[in-house]
Amino acid sequence: MNSLTVAGRICVRPNLSSPLLTRSTRRCWSSAQPVGAGKPSGTRIGLLALGGFVVGTSYTLGSIYPPTLAELAFPRPAPPSPPIDSPEGNAEVHRVEEELQNLPIVQALRLQKQDYYESRPYLTYPEEKRIHSLTAGTLKGPGRLSAPPLVFGKWDDSESVVVIHVGRSLCGHDGIIHGGILATLLDEALARNAIMKLPSKIAVTANLTINYKAPTKANQFIVIRTWLTEIKGRKVRVQGRIEDIDGQLLVEASSLFVEPKYASFLQTAAGDSIGNAIGAKPLKPRQGHPLPDIDVAITS
């Protein structure tokens, strides 16, 4: 026999096949519910509550922190960058250079030779100066600035497009390029645009304002676009932005560059040195003549 709940009381269930029970008694006992029937147990309620909490929390966190942000917050571990003079380092440099040369944006700009010229900073920079340069020397190498930037400038130097690869070893937070590195790259790209418009080819940064719009992931190609906004005497104002290869805005900047009053005294020596650092501008062929191809090979 089993326990039953009848009118709020716990009763012992009789043998319903007994001939001693009346028909109405059998119907009454048959419709009675066992103790606890229809009520979920405490364990079951706890499991249902836990499942709902997990599902709700996962949905909420997934909405607030989508997979891309999770990857930025918890990047995959990576080995240290190989030395530049090692076989692994040399292979990494050439891999990045090959990818750079075949980027769609590079191929597209090369088809606009009547509008843009192509240049490579640092390639002819004297070694005794390069070793003390932040971008041409200290930051050069696999996992950092693996290949020199590729510059496309308007023939009138009103605008420029710079394509460069930023490696994993240039991070602040692991997986995200340090904001100071991005400011440095912007400063050099903006400065090049300003310097090309000054007779002495010498200018110093007077002001640089930067607004960071989105995290810049490490180990990717970025595009730096610059354009002149004002030239007034010795002062040149330039604006710019950093984008990823798909065009997403990462950083915005505005700047003011000033030609020093003593620039004329340094024009010959310093001007040539700066020209070698920022990338020389080729001579524009006359209308109807073929434009020269520029040797962009990288030697290790």
Coordinates of C-alpha atoms in Angstrom, one line a residue:
M1 CA 0.0 0.0 0.0
N2 CA 1.1 3.6 -0.7
S3 CA 0.5 6.9 1.1
L4 CA -2.1 9.2 -0.4
T5 CA -3.2 12.8 0.3
V6 CA -7.0 12.9 1.0
A7 CA -8.5 16.2 2.1
G8 CA -5.1 17.4 3.3
R9 CA -4.4 14.2 5.3
I10 CA -1.8 11.5 4.6
C11 CA -3.6 8.2 4.5
V12 CA -2.6 4.6 3.8
R13 CA -3.7 3.4 0.4
P14 CA -5.8 0.1 0.7
N15 CA -5.8 -2.8 -1.7
L16 CA -8.3 -1.6 -4.3
S17 CA -9.0 -5.2 -5.4
S18 CA -10.3 -6.2 -2.0
P19 CA -14.0 -7.3 -2.2
L20 CA -14.6 -5.6 1.1
L21 CA -14.4 -2.1 -0.6
T22 CA -17.5 -0.5 -2.0
R23 CA -17.5 0.8 -5.6
S24 CA -17.6 4.5 -4.5
T25 CA -14.6 3.9 -2.2
R26 CA -12.6 2.4 -5.0
R27 CA -13.3 5.5 -7.2
C28 CA -12.3 7.9 -4.3
W29 CA -9.0 6.1 -3.7
S30 CA -8.3 5.8 -7.5
S31 CA -8.6 9.6 -8.0
A32 CA -6.4 10.4 -5.0
Q33 CA -2.8 11.7 -5.6
P34 CA 0.4 10.2 -4.1
V35 CA 2.2 12.4 -1.6
G36 CA 4.2 15.1 -3.4
A37 CA 2.6 14.4 -6.8
G38 CA 2.3 17.5 -9.0
K39 CA 4.9 19.4 -7.0
P40 CA 8.5 19.6 -8.3
S41 CA 11.1 18.6 -5.8
G42 CA 13.6 21.1 -4.3
T43 CA 16.4 19.6 -6.3
R44 CA 14.5 19.9 -9.5
I45 CA 13.6 23.5 -8.8
G46 CA 17.3 24.3 -8.1
L47 CA 18.5 22.7 -11.3
L48 CA 15.9 24.6 -13.3
A49 CA 16.9 27.9 -11.7
L50 CA 20.6 27.2 -12.2
G51 CA 20.0 26.4 -15.9
G52 CA 18.0 29.6 -16.4
F53 CA 20.7 31.6 -14.7
V54 CA 23.5 30.2 -16.9
V55 CA 21.5 30.8 -20.1
G56 CA 20.6 34.3 -19.1
T57 CA 24.1 35.2 -18.0
S58 CA 25.6 33.7 -21.2
Y59 CA 23.2 35.7 -23.4
T60 CA 23.9 39.0 -21.4
L61 CA 27.7 38.6 -21.5
G62 CA 27.6 37.7 -25.2
S63 CA 25.6 40.8 -25.9
I64 CA 27.9 43.1 -23.9
Y65 CA 31.1 41.4 -24.8
P66 CA 30.9 39.9 -28.3
P67 CA 33.5 37.4 -29.5
T68 CA 35.7 40.1 -31.0
L69 CA 36.0 41.9 -27.7
A70 CA 36.6 38.6 -25.8
E71 CA 39.5 37.9 -28.2
L72 CA 40.9 41.3 -27.4
A73 CA 40.6 40.8 -23.7
F74 CA 42.0 37.3 -23.8
P75 CA 44.3 37.0 -26.8
R76 CA 45.8 33.7 -27.7
P77 CA 49.4 33.2 -26.3
A78 CA 52.1 33.8 -28.9
P79 CA 55.8 32.9 -28.8
P80 CA 58.4 35.8 -28.7
S81 CA 59.4 37.4 -31.9
P82 CA 62.5 35.9 -33.5
P83 CA 65.7 37.9 -33.8
I84 CA 66.0 39.8 -37.0
D85 CA 69.2 38.1 -38.1
S86 CA 67.8 34.6 -37.5
P87 CA 66.4 32.3 -40.3
E88 CA 63.0 32.6 -38.7
G89 CA 63.2 36.3 -38.4
N90 CA 64.3 36.7 -42.0
A91 CA 61.4 34.4 -43.2
E92 CA 58.9 36.5 -41.2
V93 CA 60.2 39.8 -42.7
H94 CA 59.9 38.4 -46.3
R95 CA 56.5 36.9 -45.6
V96 CA 55.1 40.3 -44.4
E97 CA 56.8 42.1 -47.4
E98 CA 55.2 39.7 -49.9
E99 CA 51.8 40.1 -48.3
L100 CA 52.2 43.9 -48.3
Q101 CA 53.0 44.0 -52.1
N102 CA 49.9 41.9 -52.9
L103 CA 47.4 43.8 -50.8
P104 CA 44.3 44.9 -52.8
I105 CA 44.7 48.6 -51.7
V106 CA 48.4 48.5 -52.9
Q107 CA 47.5 47.0 -56.2
A108 CA 44.7 49.6 -56.7
L109 CA 46.9 52.6 -55.9
R110 CA 49.5 51.4 -58.3
L111 CA 47.0 51.6 -61.1
Q112 CA 46.6 55.3 -60.3
K113 CA 50.1 56.3 -61.4
Q114 CA 48.9 59.6 -62.9
D115 CA 47.6 60.6 -59.4
Y116 CA 50.0 59.0 -57.0
Y117 CA 53.7 58.3 -56.8
E118 CA 55.2 55.4 -54.7
S119 CA 58.0 55.7 -52.1
R120 CA 59.7 53.6 -49.4
P121 CA 61.0 55.5 -46.3
Y122 CA 64.2 54.3 -44.6
L123 CA 65.5 52.2 -47.5
T124 CA 68.4 54.7 -48.2
Y125 CA 68.7 56.0 -44.7
P126 CA 72.4 55.9 -43.6
E127 CA 73.2 53.1 -41.2
E128 CA 74.9 55.4 -38.7
K129 CA 71.6 57.3 -38.4
R130 CA 69.2 54.4 -38.7
I131 CA 70.6 52.6 -35.6
H132 CA 69.5 55.5 -33.5
S133 CA 66.1 56.0 -35.2
L134 CA 63.0 54.8 -33.3
T135 CA 61.0 53.7 -36.3
A136 CA 63.8 52.9 -38.8
G137 CA 66.0 51.1 -36.2
T138 CA 64.7 50.4 -32.7
L139 CA 61.2 49.2 -33.8
K140 CA 62.4 47.5 -37.0
G141 CA 62.2 43.7 -37.2
P142 CA 59.9 40.7 -37.1
G143 CA 57.0 41.0 -34.7
R144 CA 57.4 44.8 -34.7
L145 CA 57.7 46.9 -37.9
S146 CA 58.7 43.9 -40.1
A147 CA 58.8 45.9 -43.4
P148 CA 59.3 49.6 -44.2
P149 CA 56.1 51.5 -44.8
L150 CA 54.8 51.8 -48.3
V151 CA 53.9 55.4 -49.2
F152 CA 51.6 56.6 -52.0
G153 CA 51.6 60.4 -52.2
K154 CA 49.6 62.7 -54.5
W155 CA 51.9 64.3 -57.0
D156 CA 51.0 67.7 -55.5
D157 CA 51.7 66.3 -52.0
S158 CA 48.2 67.3 -50.8
E159 CA 47.4 63.8 -49.6
S160 CA 49.1 60.5 -48.8
V161 CA 48.3 56.9 -48.1
V162 CA 50.7 54.9 -46.0
V163 CA 50.4 51.1 -45.6
I164 CA 52.4 49.4 -42.8
H165 CA 52.3 46.2 -40.8
V166 CA 52.2 46.3 -37.0
G167 CA 53.3 43.1 -35.2
R168 CA 52.5 41.4 -31.9
S169 CA 55.5 42.8 -30.1
L170 CA 54.2 46.4 -30.3
C171 CA 51.4 45.9 -27.8
G172 CA 50.3 47.8 -24.6
H173 CA 47.6 45.4 -23.6
D174 CA 48.5 42.0 -25.1
G175 CA 47.0 41.7 -28.5
I176 CA 46.3 45.5 -28.9
I177 CA 48.8 47.9 -30.4
H178 CA 50.1 50.5 -27.9
G179 CA 48.6 53.9 -28.3
G180 CA 52.0 55.5 -28.2
I181 CA 53.1 53.4 -31.2
L182 CA 50.1 54.5 -33.2
A183 CA 50.8 58.2 -32.2
T184 CA 54.4 57.8 -33.4
L185 CA 53.3 56.3 -36.8
L186 CA 50.7 59.0 -37.2
D187 CA 53.2 61.8 -36.4
E188 CA 55.7 60.5 -39.0
A189 CA 53.0 60.1 -41.7
L190 CA 51.5 63.6 -41.0
A191 CA 55.0 65.1 -40.8
R192 CA 56.0 63.7 -44.2
N193 CA 52.9 65.3 -45.7
A194 CA 53.8 68.7 -44.2
I195 CA 57.6 68.5 -44.9
M196 CA 57.0 67.8 -48.6
K197 CA 55.2 71.2 -48.9
L198 CA 58.1 73.2 -47.3
P199 CA 61.0 74.5 -49.3
S200 CA 63.6 73.5 -46.7
K201 CA 62.1 70.0 -46.2
I202 CA 62.5 70.6 -42.4
A203 CA 59.7 70.9 -39.9
V204 CA 59.0 70.1 -36.3
T205 CA 55.8 68.9 -34.6
A206 CA 54.2 71.8 -32.7
N207 CA 50.9 70.1 -31.9
L208 CA 49.4 66.6 -32.3
T209 CA 45.9 65.8 -31.2
I210 CA 44.8 62.2 -31.3
N211 CA 41.4 60.6 -30.8
Y212 CA 41.4 56.8 -30.4
K213 CA 38.2 55.4 -31.9
A214 CA 38.6 51.6 -31.6
P215 CA 41.3 49.1 -30.4
T216 CA 43.9 48.3 -33.0
K217 CA 44.6 44.6 -33.1
A218 CA 48.2 43.5 -33.4
N219 CA 49.7 41.5 -36.3
Q220 CA 47.8 43.3 -39.1
F221 CA 48.2 45.8 -41.9
I222 CA 47.0 49.3 -41.2
V223 CA 46.4 52.2 -43.5
I224 CA 47.3 55.8 -42.5
R225 CA 45.6 58.5 -44.6
T226 CA 46.8 62.1 -44.4
W227 CA 45.7 65.4 -46.1
L228 CA 46.7 69.0 -45.9
T229 CA 44.2 71.5 -44.4
E230 CA 46.2 74.7 -44.3
I231 CA 49.6 76.2 -45.3
K232 CA 50.3 79.6 -43.9
G233 CA 53.9 80.8 -44.0
R234 CA 56.1 78.4 -42.0
K235 CA 53.0 76.6 -40.6
V236 CA 51.4 73.6 -42.1
R237 CA 48.3 71.9 -40.7
V238 CA 47.6 68.3 -41.6
Q239 CA 44.8 65.9 -40.6
G240 CA 44.9 62.1 -40.7
R241 CA 43.4 58.8 -39.7
I242 CA 44.3 55.2 -39.2
E243 CA 42.1 52.5 -40.6
D244 CA 42.3 48.7 -40.8
I245 CA 42.6 47.1 -44.2
D246 CA 38.8 46.9 -44.4
G247 CA 38.4 50.6 -43.8
Q248 CA 37.3 50.6 -40.2
L249 CA 38.3 53.8 -38.4
L250 CA 40.7 53.2 -35.6
V251 CA 42.4 56.6 -34.8
E252 CA 41.9 60.2 -35.9
A253 CA 44.5 63.0 -35.7
S254 CA 45.1 66.7 -36.4
S255 CA 48.5 68.3 -36.3
L256 CA 50.5 71.5 -36.7
F257 CA 54.0 71.5 -38.1
V258 CA 56.3 74.5 -38.1
E259 CA 59.4 75.2 -40.2
P260 CA 62.1 76.4 -37.8
K261 CA 63.5 79.9 -38.4
Y262 CA 67.0 78.5 -38.7
A263 CA 65.9 75.9 -41.3
S264 CA 67.8 77.7 -44.1
F265 CA 71.1 77.0 -42.3
L266 CA 70.3 73.3 -42.1
Q267 CA 68.6 72.9 -45.4
T268 CA 71.4 71.1 -47.3
A269 CA 72.6 68.6 -44.8
A270 CA 69.4 68.0 -42.8
G271 CA 67.1 68.3 -45.8
D272 CA 68.9 65.5 -47.6
S273 CA 68.9 63.3 -44.5
I274 CA 65.2 63.9 -43.8
G275 CA 64.4 63.2 -47.5
N276 CA 66.2 59.8 -47.2
A277 CA 64.3 59.0 -44.0
I278 CA 60.8 59.9 -45.2
G279 CA 61.2 58.5 -48.7
A280 CA 62.3 60.5 -51.8
K281 CA 59.8 61.7 -54.3
P282 CA 60.5 60.5 -57.9
L283 CA 60.4 62.9 -60.8
K284 CA 57.1 63.0 -62.5
P285 CA 57.3 62.1 -66.2
R286 CA 55.9 64.4 -68.8
Q287 CA 52.4 63.8 -70.0
G288 CA 52.3 60.9 -72.4
H289 CA 55.5 59.3 -71.1
P290 CA 55.5 56.0 -69.2
L291 CA 55.9 56.3 -65.5
P292 CA 58.9 54.5 -64.0
D293 CA 58.5 51.4 -61.9
I294 CA 59.9 51.7 -58.4
D295 CA 62.2 49.1 -57.0
V296 CA 60.6 48.1 -53.7
A297 CA 62.7 45.0 -53.0
I298 CA 63.7 44.4 -49.4
T299 CA 67.1 43.1 -48.7
S300 CA 67.9 41.3 -45.4

